PDB file of C-alpha atoms in Angstrom:
ATOM      1  CA  UNK U  26      91.140 228.306 181.389  1.00 28.00           C
ATOM      2  CA  UNK U  27      90.167 224.738 182.168  1.00 29.00           C
ATOM      3  CA  UNK U  28      91.879 222.244 179.859  1.00 29.00           C
ATOM      4  CA  UNK U  29      91.039 218.553 179.901  1.00 29.00           C
ATOM      5  CA  UNK U  30      90.832 215.443 177.763  1.00 26.00           C
ATOM      6  CA  UNK U  31      92.679 216.328 174.587  1.00 26.00           C
ATOM      7  CA  UNK U  32      91.597 219.957 174.623  1.00 27.00           C
ATOM      8  CA  UNK U  33      94.039 222.381 172.991  1.00 28.00           C
ATOM      9  CA  UNK U  34      94.555 226.000 174.111  1.00 25.00           C
ATOM     10  CA  UNK U  35      92.906 229.293 173.383  1.00 24.00           C
ATOM     11  CA  UNK U  36      93.987 231.355 170.414  1.00 26.00           C
ATOM     12  CA  UNK U  37      93.990 234.600 172.374  1.00 26.00           C
ATOM     13  CA  UNK U  38      92.353 236.886 169.877  1.00 30.00           C
ATOM     14  CA  UNK U  39      89.084 234.977 169.639  1.00 31.00           C
ATOM     15  CA  UNK U  40      87.760 236.811 172.683  1.00 29.00           C
ATOM     16  CA  UNK U  41      86.377 239.562 170.478  1.00 31.00           C
ATOM     17  CA  UNK U  42      84.500 237.374 167.978  1.00 31.00           C
ATOM     18  CA  UNK U  43      84.045 240.421 165.770  1.00 29.00           C
ATOM     19  CA  UNK U  44      84.735 240.696 162.028  1.00 30.00           C
ATOM     20  CA  UNK U  45      86.311 243.927 160.827  1.00 31.00           C
ATOM     21  CA  UNK U  46      87.526 244.964 157.366  1.00 31.00           C
ATOM     22  CA  UNK U  47      91.256 245.158 156.826  1.00 30.00           C
ATOM     23  CA  UNK U  48      92.992 248.286 155.625  1.00 29.00           C
ATOM     24  CA  UNK U  49      93.266 249.905 152.224  1.00 29.00           C
ATOM     25  CA  UNK U  50      96.315 250.158 150.065  1.00 28.00           C
ATOM     26  CA  UNK U  51      97.251 251.703 146.748  1.00 30.00           C
ATOM     27  CA  UNK U  52      98.406 249.842 143.677  1.00 28.00           C
ATOM     28  CA  UNK U  53     100.018 251.199 140.558  1.00 27.00           C
ATOM     29  CA  UNK U  54      97.830 252.465 137.759  1.00 28.00           C
ATOM     30  CA  UNK U  55      94.899 254.784 137.345  1.00 29.00           C
ATOM     31  CA  UNK U  56      92.556 253.022 139.759  1.00 32.00           C
ATOM     32  CA  UNK U  57      92.536 253.181 143.536  1.00 31.00           C
ATOM     33  CA  UNK U  58      91.689 249.745 144.914  1.00 33.00           C
ATOM     34  CA  UNK U  59      90.761 249.382 148.563  1.00 36.00           C
ATOM     35  CA  UNK U  60      91.498 246.271 150.577  1.00 38.00           C
ATOM     36  CA  UNK U  61      88.394 244.936 152.303  1.00 38.00           C
ATOM     37  CA  UNK U  62      89.364 241.400 153.235  1.00 32.00           C
ATOM     38  CA  UNK U  63      87.238 240.466 156.218  1.00 32.00           C
ATOM     39  CA  UNK U  64      88.440 238.361 159.116  1.00 33.00           C
ATOM     40  CA  UNK U  65      87.475 237.851 162.711  1.00 35.00           C
ATOM     41  CA  UNK U  66      89.924 240.135 164.411  1.00 38.00           C
ATOM     42  CA  UNK U  67      92.641 239.717 164.931  1.00 38.00           C
ATOM     43  CA  UNK U  68      92.647 236.404 163.080  1.00 37.00           C
ATOM     44  CA  UNK U  69      89.974 234.602 161.137  1.00 34.00           C
ATOM     45  CA  UNK U  70      90.780 231.100 162.358  1.00 36.00           C
ATOM     46  CA  UNK U  71      90.372 231.018 166.130  1.00 47.00           C
ATOM     47  CA  UNK U  72      88.782 228.595 168.529  1.00 51.00           C
ATOM     48  CA  UNK U  73      87.587 230.142 171.752  1.00 49.00           C
ATOM     49  CA  UNK U  74      88.679 229.355 175.291  1.00 43.00           C
ATOM     50  CA  UNK U  75      85.186 228.187 176.192  1.00 43.00           C
ATOM     51  CA  UNK U  76      85.088 225.908 173.154  1.00 49.00           C
ATOM     52  CA  UNK U  77      88.420 224.364 174.000  1.00 50.00           C
ATOM     53  CA  UNK U  78      87.447 223.583 177.596  1.00 46.00           C
ATOM     54  CA  UNK U  79      86.095 220.033 177.471  1.00 46.00           C
ATOM     55  CA  UNK U  80      85.071 219.819 181.146  1.00 47.00           C
ATOM     56  CA  UNK U  81      82.492 222.114 182.781  1.00 46.00           C
ATOM     57  CA  UNK U  82      83.659 224.431 185.562  1.00 55.00           C
ATOM     58  CA  UNK U  83      80.566 224.971 187.731  1.00 62.00           C
ATOM     59  CA  UNK U  84      82.605 226.637 190.491  1.00 84.00           C
ATOM     60  CA  UNK U  85      83.628 229.525 188.197  1.00 88.00           C
ATOM     61  CA  UNK U  86      81.295 229.548 185.176  1.00 92.00           C
ATOM     62  CA  UNK U  87      81.788 233.234 184.309  1.00 94.00           C
ATOM     63  CA  UNK U  88      84.812 234.908 182.741  1.00 93.00           C
ATOM     64  CA  UNK U  89      85.596 238.515 181.862  1.00 96.00           C
ATOM     65  CA  UNK U  90      88.338 239.431 179.394  1.00 95.00           C
ATOM     66  CA  UNK U  91      90.124 242.598 178.323  1.00 96.00           C
ATOM     67  CA  UNK U  92      92.119 242.381 175.100  1.00 95.00           C
ATOM     68  CA  UNK U  93      94.097 244.618 172.749  1.00 95.00           C
ATOM     69  CA  UNK U  94      96.093 244.197 169.567  1.00 93.00           C
ATOM     70  CA  UNK U  95      97.810 245.886 166.632  1.00 92.00           C
ATOM     71  CA  UNK U  96      98.277 245.061 162.940  1.00 90.00           C
ATOM     72  CA  UNK U  97     100.601 246.446 160.275  1.00 89.00           C
ATOM     73  CA  UNK U  98     100.323 245.939 156.524  1.00 86.00           C
ATOM     74  CA  UNK U  99     103.532 246.104 154.495  1.00 84.00           C
ATOM     75  CA  UNK U 100     103.927 249.474 152.751  1.00 72.00           C
ATOM     76  CA  UNK U 101     100.348 250.314 153.657  1.00 68.00           C
ATOM     77  CA  UNK U 102      97.862 250.684 156.434  1.00 71.00           C
ATOM     78  CA  UNK U 103      97.800 249.757 160.089  1.00 79.00           C
ATOM     79  CA  UNK U 104      95.200 249.209 162.767  1.00 87.00           C
ATOM     80  CA  UNK U 105      94.638 248.738 166.475  1.00 91.00           C
ATOM     81  CA  UNK U 106      91.815 247.249 168.510  1.00 92.00           C
ATOM     82  CA  UNK U 107      90.577 246.904 172.068  1.00 94.00           C
ATOM     83  CA  UNK U 108      87.800 244.650 173.322  1.00 94.00           C
ATOM     84  CA  UNK U 109      86.016 243.404 176.406  1.00 95.00           C
ATOM     85  CA  UNK U 110      83.977 240.220 176.639  1.00 95.00           C
ATOM     86  CA  UNK U 111      81.759 238.522 179.208  1.00 96.00           C
ATOM     87  CA  UNK U 112      81.285 234.753 178.882  1.00 94.00           C
ATOM     88  CA  UNK U 113      79.210 232.145 180.680  1.00 94.00           C
ATOM     89  CA  UNK U 114      79.988 228.435 180.543  1.00 92.00           C
ATOM     90  CA  UNK U 115      76.902 226.234 180.192  1.00 93.00           C
ATOM     91  CA  UNK U 116      77.770 222.544 180.482  1.00 90.00           C
ATOM     92  CA  UNK U 117      80.187 221.810 177.648  1.00 90.00           C
ATOM     93  CA  UNK U 118      79.170 224.976 175.829  1.00 92.00           C
ATOM     94  CA  UNK U 119      79.326 228.719 176.379  1.00 94.00           C
ATOM     95  CA  UNK U 120      77.607 231.986 175.491  1.00 95.00           C
ATOM     96  CA  UNK U 121      79.366 235.326 175.144  1.00 95.00           C
ATOM     97  CA  UNK U 122      78.755 239.042 174.641  1.00 95.00           C
ATOM     98  CA  UNK U 123      81.627 241.252 173.464  1.00 95.00           C
ATOM     99  CA  UNK U 124      82.276 244.869 172.541  1.00 95.00           C
ATOM    100  CA  UNK U 125      85.180 245.902 170.308  1.00 95.00           C
ATOM    101  CA  UNK U 126      86.647 249.187 169.137  1.00 94.00           C
ATOM    102  CA  UNK U 127      88.791 249.042 166.015  1.00 93.00           C
ATOM    103  CA  UNK U 128      90.772 251.943 164.566  1.00 91.00           C
ATOM    104  CA  UNK U 129      92.284 251.737 161.110  1.00 85.00           C
ATOM    105  CA  UNK U 130      93.604 254.089 158.460  1.00 81.00           C
ATOM    106  CA  UNK U 131      92.900 253.385 154.784  1.00 77.00           C
ATOM    107  CA  UNK U 132      95.451 254.642 152.293  1.00 71.00           C
ATOM    108  CA  UNK U 133      94.457 255.786 148.808  1.00 68.00           C
ATOM    109  CA  UNK U 134      97.145 257.517 146.735  1.00 62.00           C
ATOM    110  CA  UNK U 135      98.118 260.608 148.784  1.00 65.00           C
ATOM    111  CA  UNK U 136      94.954 260.383 150.905  1.00 74.00           C
ATOM    112  CA  UNK U 137      94.588 258.904 154.404  1.00 78.00           C
ATOM    113  CA  UNK U 138      91.121 257.839 155.559  1.00 83.00           C
ATOM    114  CA  UNK U 139      90.945 257.026 159.284  1.00 85.00           C
ATOM    115  CA  UNK U 140      87.931 255.116 160.594  1.00 87.00           C
ATOM    116  CA  UNK U 141      86.737 253.970 163.994  1.00 92.00           C
ATOM    117  CA  UNK U 142      84.517 250.904 164.311  1.00 93.00           C
ATOM    118  CA  UNK U 143      82.463 250.132 167.411  1.00 94.00           C
ATOM    119  CA  UNK U 144      81.094 246.592 167.096  1.00 94.00           C
ATOM    120  CA  UNK U 145      79.009 244.480 169.454  1.00 94.00           C
ATOM    121  CA  UNK U 146      79.014 240.689 169.148  1.00 95.00           C
ATOM    122  CA  UNK U 147      77.086 237.767 170.570  1.00 95.00           C
ATOM    123  CA  UNK U 148      78.549 234.284 170.263  1.00 94.00           C
ATOM    124  CA  UNK U 149      78.111 230.691 171.389  1.00 94.00           C
ATOM    125  CA  UNK U 150      79.912 227.396 171.012  1.00 93.00           C
ATOM    126  CA  UNK U 151      81.255 224.377 172.802  1.00 91.00           C
ATOM    127  CA  UNK U 152      83.472 221.308 172.939  1.00 90.00           C
ATOM    128  CA  UNK U 153      81.504 218.088 172.487  1.00 91.00           C
ATOM    129  CA  UNK U 154      83.764 215.041 172.849  1.00 90.00           C
ATOM    130  CA  UNK U 155      86.552 217.100 171.246  1.00 91.00           C
ATOM    131  CA  UNK U 156      84.408 218.279 168.342  1.00 94.00           C
ATOM    132  CA  UNK U 157      84.653 222.078 168.655  1.00 94.00           C
ATOM    133  CA  UNK U 158      82.334 224.697 167.228  1.00 94.00           C
ATOM    134  CA  UNK U 159      81.904 228.492 167.517  1.00 94.00           C
ATOM    135  CA  UNK U 160      79.377 230.869 165.969  1.00 94.00           C
ATOM    136  CA  UNK U 161      78.886 234.626 166.186  1.00 94.00           C
ATOM    137  CA  UNK U 162      76.927 237.594 164.886  1.00 94.00           C
ATOM    138  CA  UNK U 163      78.144 241.203 165.001  1.00 94.00           C
ATOM    139  CA  UNK U 164      76.627 244.620 164.401  1.00 95.00           C
ATOM    140  CA  UNK U 165      78.228 248.027 164.713  1.00 94.00           C
ATOM    141  CA  UNK U 166      78.991 251.418 163.262  1.00 94.00           C
ATOM    142  CA  UNK U 167      81.939 252.764 161.279  1.00 93.00           C
ATOM    143  CA  UNK U 168      82.679 256.441 161.945  1.00 92.00           C
ATOM    144  CA  UNK U 169      84.657 258.116 159.158  1.00 90.00           C
ATOM    145  CA  UNK U 170      87.427 260.316 160.494  1.00 85.00           C
ATOM    146  CA  UNK U 171      88.858 263.467 158.955  1.00 84.00           C
ATOM    147  CA  UNK U 172      90.285 262.977 155.471  1.00 84.00           C
ATOM    148  CA  UNK U 173      94.004 263.847 155.215  1.00 83.00           C
ATOM    149  CA  UNK U 174      95.575 264.964 151.933  1.00 75.00           C
ATOM    150  CA  UNK U 175      98.567 267.049 150.907  1.00 72.00           C
ATOM    151  CA  UNK U 176      96.308 270.072 151.244  1.00 74.00           C
ATOM    152  CA  UNK U 177      95.481 269.320 154.889  1.00 78.00           C
ATOM    153  CA  UNK U 178      92.589 267.696 156.758  1.00 82.00           C
ATOM    154  CA  UNK U 179      88.862 268.029 156.127  1.00 81.00           C
ATOM    155  CA  UNK U 180      85.567 266.400 157.064  1.00 83.00           C
ATOM    156  CA  UNK U 181      83.658 264.227 154.621  1.00 83.00           C
ATOM    157  CA  UNK U 182      81.364 266.152 152.292  1.00 81.00           C
ATOM    158  CA  UNK U 183      79.161 263.062 152.002  1.00 83.00           C
ATOM    159  CA  UNK U 184      78.361 260.368 154.550  1.00 84.00           C
ATOM    160  CA  UNK U 185      80.089 260.592 157.932  1.00 88.00           C
ATOM    161  CA  UNK U 186      79.641 256.916 158.816  1.00 89.00           C
ATOM    162  CA  UNK U 187      77.990 253.640 157.894  1.00 92.00           C
ATOM    163  CA  UNK U 188      76.600 250.479 159.543  1.00 93.00           C
ATOM    164  CA  UNK U 189      78.554 247.247 159.660  1.00 93.00           C
ATOM    165  CA  UNK U 190      77.423 243.678 160.314  1.00 93.00           C
ATOM    166  CA  UNK U 191      78.825 240.167 160.032  1.00 93.00           C
ATOM    167  CA  UNK U 192      78.036 236.534 160.841  1.00 94.00           C
ATOM    168  CA  UNK U 193      80.383 233.573 160.968  1.00 93.00           C
ATOM    169  CA  UNK U 194      81.464 230.359 162.573  1.00 94.00           C
ATOM    170  CA  UNK U 195      84.180 227.727 162.823  1.00 94.00           C
ATOM    171  CA  UNK U 196      84.200 223.958 163.223  1.00 94.00           C
ATOM    172  CA  UNK U 197      87.014 221.581 164.105  1.00 95.00           C
ATOM    173  CA  UNK U 198      88.341 218.565 165.926  1.00 95.00           C
ATOM    174  CA  UNK U 199      90.990 218.156 168.657  1.00 92.00           C
ATOM    175  CA  UNK U 200      93.316 215.157 168.151  1.00 94.00           C
ATOM    176  CA  UNK U 201      95.827 213.949 170.780  1.00 90.00           C
ATOM    177  CA  UNK U 202      99.271 213.188 169.394  1.00 90.00           C
ATOM    178  CA  UNK U 203     100.790 211.956 172.660  1.00 83.00           C
ATOM    179  CA  UNK U 204     103.039 213.503 175.330  1.00 84.00           C
ATOM    180  CA  UNK U 205     100.709 216.496 175.842  1.00 89.00           C
ATOM    181  CA  UNK U 206     100.727 217.432 172.158  1.00 92.00           C
ATOM    182  CA  UNK U 207      97.458 218.140 170.341  1.00 92.00           C
ATOM    183  CA  UNK U 208      96.486 218.902 166.743  1.00 95.00           C
ATOM    184  CA  UNK U 209      93.382 220.974 165.990  1.00 94.00           C
ATOM    185  CA  UNK U 210      92.271 221.366 162.355  1.00 96.00           C
ATOM    186  CA  UNK U 211      89.448 223.899 161.900  1.00 95.00           C
ATOM    187  CA  UNK U 212      87.484 225.476 159.066  1.00 96.00           C
ATOM    188  CA  UNK U 213      86.013 228.971 159.260  1.00 95.00           C
ATOM    189  CA  UNK U 214      83.415 230.818 157.181  1.00 94.00           C
ATOM    190  CA  UNK U 215      82.106 234.366 157.598  1.00 93.00           C
ATOM    191  CA  UNK U 216      80.137 237.036 155.763  1.00 94.00           C
ATOM    192  CA  UNK U 217      80.461 240.757 156.430  1.00 93.00           C
ATOM    193  CA  UNK U 218      78.917 243.860 154.925  1.00 93.00           C
ATOM    194  CA  UNK U 219      80.017 247.450 155.262  1.00 91.00           C
ATOM    195  CA  UNK U 220      80.878 250.505 153.185  1.00 89.00           C
ATOM    196  CA  UNK U 221      84.048 252.406 152.294  1.00 87.00           C
ATOM    197  CA  UNK U 222      84.363 256.124 151.709  1.00 86.00           C
ATOM    198  CA  UNK U 223      85.983 257.420 148.506  1.00 82.00           C
ATOM    199  CA  UNK U 224      86.970 261.099 148.732  1.00 80.00           C
ATOM    200  CA  UNK U 225      86.368 263.362 145.765  1.00 74.00           C
ATOM    201  CA  UNK U 226      89.407 265.178 144.319  1.00 66.00           C
ATOM    202  CA  UNK U 227      90.165 268.440 146.124  1.00 60.00           C
ATOM    203  CA  UNK U 228      88.636 271.672 144.804  1.00 56.00           C
ATOM    204  CA  UNK U 229      86.277 269.908 142.380  1.00 56.00           C
ATOM    205  CA  UNK U 230      83.129 270.623 144.357  1.00 61.00           C
ATOM    206  CA  UNK U 231      82.122 266.957 144.136  1.00 71.00           C
ATOM    207  CA  UNK U 232      80.666 265.051 147.080  1.00 81.00           C
ATOM    208  CA  UNK U 233      82.564 262.191 148.724  1.00 82.00           C
ATOM    209  CA  UNK U 234      80.842 258.889 147.867  1.00 83.00           C
ATOM    210  CA  UNK U 235      80.855 255.308 149.213  1.00 85.00           C
ATOM    211  CA  UNK U 236      81.021 251.783 147.813  1.00 87.00           C
ATOM    212  CA  UNK U 237      79.143 248.756 149.116  1.00 88.00           C
ATOM    213  CA  UNK U 238      81.552 246.091 150.400  1.00 90.00           C
ATOM    214  CA  UNK U 239      79.925 242.638 150.784  1.00 92.00           C
ATOM    215  CA  UNK U 240      82.598 240.072 151.660  1.00 92.00           C
ATOM    216  CA  UNK U 241      82.716 236.304 152.062  1.00 93.00           C
ATOM    217  CA  UNK U 242      85.769 234.875 153.821  1.00 93.00           C
ATOM    218  CA  UNK U 243      86.944 231.370 154.675  1.00 94.00           C
ATOM    219  CA  UNK U 244      90.011 229.643 156.094  1.00 95.00           C
ATOM    220  CA  UNK U 245      91.352 226.185 156.844  1.00 96.00           C
ATOM    221  CA  UNK U 246      93.768 226.026 159.776  1.00 95.00           C
ATOM    222  CA  UNK U 247      95.947 223.419 161.434  1.00 96.00           C
ATOM    223  CA  UNK U 248      97.181 224.241 164.926  1.00 94.00           C
ATOM    224  CA  UNK U 249      99.668 222.174 166.962  1.00 94.00           C
ATOM    225  CA  UNK U 250      99.670 222.794 170.728  1.00 93.00           C
ATOM    226  CA  UNK U 251     101.891 221.590 173.555  1.00 93.00           C
ATOM    227  CA  UNK U 252     100.717 221.538 177.178  1.00 89.00           C
ATOM    228  CA  UNK U 253     103.312 221.978 179.887  1.00 86.00           C
ATOM    229  CA  UNK U 254     103.617 222.688 183.601  1.00 80.00           C
ATOM    230  CA  UNK U 255     102.950 220.450 186.588  1.00 75.00           C
ATOM    231  CA  UNK U 256      99.219 220.249 185.831  1.00 73.00           C
ATOM    232  CA  UNK U 257      99.454 220.577 182.053  1.00 73.00           C
ATOM    233  CA  UNK U 258      97.468 223.831 182.076  1.00 76.00           C
ATOM    234  CA  UNK U 259      99.998 226.038 180.276  1.00 85.00           C
ATOM    235  CA  UNK U 260     100.028 225.953 176.471  1.00 90.00           C
ATOM    236  CA  UNK U 261     102.104 227.086 173.516  1.00 93.00           C
ATOM    237  CA  UNK U 262     101.101 226.523 169.916  1.00 94.00           C
ATOM    238  CA  UNK U 263     101.919 227.064 166.256  1.00 96.00           C
ATOM    239  CA  UNK U 264      99.407 227.319 163.414  1.00 95.00           C
ATOM    240  CA  UNK U 265      99.298 227.503 159.648  1.00 96.00           C
ATOM    241  CA  UNK U 266      96.240 228.611 157.690  1.00 96.00           C
ATOM    242  CA  UNK U 267      95.120 228.985 154.106  1.00 96.00           C
ATOM    243  CA  UNK U 268      92.670 231.890 153.879  1.00 94.00           C
ATOM    244  CA  UNK U 269      90.433 233.240 151.096  1.00 94.00           C
ATOM    245  CA  UNK U 270      88.215 236.266 150.626  1.00 93.00           C
ATOM    246  CA  UNK U 271      85.831 237.323 147.890  1.00 93.00           C
ATOM    247  CA  UNK U 272      86.812 240.961 148.381  1.00 89.00           C
ATOM    248  CA  UNK U 273      90.572 241.433 148.684  1.00 85.00           C
ATOM    249  CA  UNK U 274      90.538 244.536 146.500  1.00 82.00           C
ATOM    250  CA  UNK U 275      87.627 246.843 145.694  1.00 80.00           C
ATOM    251  CA  UNK U 276      87.824 249.078 142.615  1.00 80.00           C
ATOM    252  CA  UNK U 277      85.476 251.908 141.752  1.00 78.00           C
ATOM    253  CA  UNK U 278      83.864 251.028 138.419  1.00 72.00           C
ATOM    254  CA  UNK U 279      82.297 253.919 136.490  1.00 71.00           C
ATOM    255  CA  UNK U 280      81.413 252.720 132.984  1.00 67.00           C
ATOM    256  CA  UNK U 281      79.408 255.643 131.635  1.00 65.00           C
ATOM    257  CA  UNK U 282      77.593 258.826 132.638  1.00 61.00           C
ATOM    258  CA  UNK U 283      74.562 256.885 133.848  1.00 68.00           C
ATOM    259  CA  UNK U 284      76.738 255.424 136.619  1.00 65.00           C
ATOM    260  CA  UNK U 285      77.707 258.953 137.637  1.00 66.00           C
ATOM    261  CA  UNK U 286      74.071 260.089 137.749  1.00 68.00           C
ATOM    262  CA  UNK U 287      73.061 257.055 139.808  1.00 71.00           C
ATOM    263  CA  UNK U 288      75.933 257.620 142.243  1.00 69.00           C
ATOM    264  CA  UNK U 289      74.867 261.237 142.735  1.00 70.00           C
ATOM    265  CA  UNK U 290      71.341 260.121 143.571  1.00 70.00           C
ATOM    266  CA  UNK U 291      72.224 257.258 145.905  1.00 71.00           C
ATOM    267  CA  UNK U 292      75.600 258.345 147.284  1.00 71.00           C
ATOM    268  CA  UNK U 293      76.982 254.907 146.359  1.00 79.00           C
ATOM    269  CA  UNK U 294      79.516 254.228 143.613  1.00 79.00           C
ATOM    270  CA  UNK U 295      79.524 250.979 141.605  1.00 80.00           C
ATOM    271  CA  UNK U 296      82.492 248.759 142.429  1.00 82.00           C
ATOM    272  CA  UNK U 297      84.236 245.605 141.274  1.00 86.00           C
ATOM    273  CA  UNK U 298      85.584 243.191 143.896  1.00 88.00           C
ATOM    274  CA  UNK U 299      88.571 240.904 143.379  1.00 89.00           C
ATOM    275  CA  UNK U 300      89.094 237.736 145.397  1.00 92.00           C
ATOM    276  CA  UNK U 301      92.381 236.484 146.838  1.00 93.00           C
ATOM    277  CA  UNK U 302      93.934 233.623 148.777  1.00 94.00           C
ATOM    278  CA  UNK U 303      96.948 233.761 151.078  1.00 95.00           C
ATOM    279  CA  UNK U 304      98.850 231.875 153.788  1.00 96.00           C
ATOM    280  CA  UNK U 305      99.122 232.804 157.444  1.00 96.00           C
ATOM    281  CA  UNK U 306     101.341 231.434 160.218  1.00 97.00           C
ATOM    282  CA  UNK U 307     100.802 232.113 163.898  1.00 95.00           C
ATOM    283  CA  UNK U 308     102.133 231.512 167.396  1.00 96.00           C
ATOM    284  CA  UNK U 309     100.095 231.471 170.610  1.00 94.00           C
ATOM    285  CA  UNK U 310     100.669 231.102 174.339  1.00 93.00           C
ATOM    286  CA  UNK U 311      98.256 230.634 177.218  1.00 91.00           C
ATOM    287  CA  UNK U 312      99.528 231.074 180.781  1.00 90.00           C
ATOM    288  CA  UNK U 313      97.565 230.551 183.964  1.00 89.00           C
ATOM    289  CA  UNK U 314      98.617 233.259 186.406  1.00 90.00           C
ATOM    290  CA  UNK U 315      96.403 231.887 189.188  1.00 89.00           C
ATOM    291  CA  UNK U 316      93.294 229.750 189.640  1.00 86.00           C
ATOM    292  CA  UNK U 317      91.195 232.612 188.280  1.00 91.00           C
ATOM    293  CA  UNK U 318      93.546 234.642 186.030  1.00 93.00           C
ATOM    294  CA  UNK U 319      94.934 233.759 182.587  1.00 92.00           C
ATOM    295  CA  UNK U 320      97.161 235.643 180.165  1.00 94.00           C
ATOM    296  CA  UNK U 321      96.961 234.965 176.415  1.00 94.00           C
ATOM    297  CA  UNK U 322      99.392 236.099 173.711  1.00 94.00           C
ATOM    298  CA  UNK U 323      99.365 235.692 169.929  1.00 93.00           C
ATOM    299  CA  UNK U 324     101.235 236.818 166.824  1.00 95.00           C
ATOM    300  CA  UNK U 325     100.498 236.148 163.137  1.00 95.00           C
ATOM    301  CA  UNK U 326     102.086 236.876 159.770  1.00 96.00           C
ATOM    302  CA  UNK U 327     100.447 236.544 156.351  1.00 94.00           C
ATOM    303  CA  UNK U 328     102.153 235.686 153.052  1.00 94.00           C
ATOM    304  CA  UNK U 329     101.277 236.055 149.354  1.00 93.00           C
ATOM    305  CA  UNK U 330      98.378 238.448 150.009  1.00 90.00           C
ATOM    306  CA  UNK U 331      97.312 240.463 146.976  1.00 85.00           C
ATOM    307  CA  UNK U 332      96.910 243.684 148.949  1.00 80.00           C
ATOM    308  CA  UNK U 333     100.032 243.303 151.075  1.00 84.00           C
ATOM    309  CA  UNK U 334     101.134 241.012 153.876  1.00 91.00           C
ATOM    310  CA  UNK U 335     100.155 241.790 157.457  1.00 91.00           C
ATOM    311  CA  UNK U 336     101.814 241.288 160.828  1.00 93.00           C
ATOM    312  CA  UNK U 337      99.503 241.212 163.865  1.00 93.00           C
ATOM    313  CA  UNK U 338      99.987 240.765 167.604  1.00 94.00           C
ATOM    314  CA  UNK U 339      97.673 240.825 170.601  1.00 94.00           C
ATOM    315  CA  UNK U 340      97.284 240.192 174.318  1.00 95.00           C
ATOM    316  CA  UNK U 341      94.326 239.393 176.571  1.00 94.00           C
ATOM    317  CA  UNK U 342      93.834 239.059 180.311  1.00 95.00           C
ATOM    318  CA  UNK U 343      90.946 236.886 181.541  1.00 94.00           C
ATOM    319  CA  UNK U 344      89.472 236.462 184.989  1.00 94.00           C
ATOM    320  CA  UNK U 345      87.041 233.660 185.842  1.00 92.00           C
ATOM    321  CA  UNK U 346      84.551 233.902 188.701  1.00 93.00           C
TER     322      UNK U 346
END
């Protein structure tokens, strides 16, 4: 990664630029809420490598990245992802195409609902006199896996998958603090839309139904980075973010028999969505292995999340050419 003139480092996970729902988790009571907080995996507040680079690199304008990561929600669900991305630097900006696979398991009472997402993303952004901006749009498919209960595993008796799409962007400013230390405040906003499967109770003969899950998300982040090494091209950083989503918990809402009849006709259950805000801290590192190879690492931890706090970690390897 080329770093120059007050440019901070890459937050490794931004290579994917894809928004994926988080996992589901039970709460006490008669309802079964499902977590659907949406964030650009693996974190919602990233600034890309191409955005951070303030000086064009015409000798090696292309880069290819392979990345992977895991996430774990306290007393709940987990997930893993893999991605590949091809980027092209254009002056002080960039364009990118990425493909991500995300696997997660939603937990509802004694039921496990695995899903696999395959999401393609196009993105663009740049660093313009240390004003940084990224934008992306994603579209993909969620494939429902086999439903696991105490009685064993079975296929869905309703839909077997659903489409997923999202759009989003971030905007920020890089400030030098002296002695190779930089501060980068950013704001992020995204919208995502998908569906979640709700299995019918065993041996009732009812069909498994879905809920619509529209989700707005936003975050404000402050990242502090330190450049080191003989050329100042290695970076470590810490970040703190305040995040919000319109859809932290989704509850099935059946008020009367007319809702049941409508759900049978459409295959979609009515739902109520609860918003939430939480804190997230993170650590990042960017290491240049050679003139053309870079290794990026990140880890994050959320706090005060309604649906459970999450620990995430990821790694990416990038080659420029």
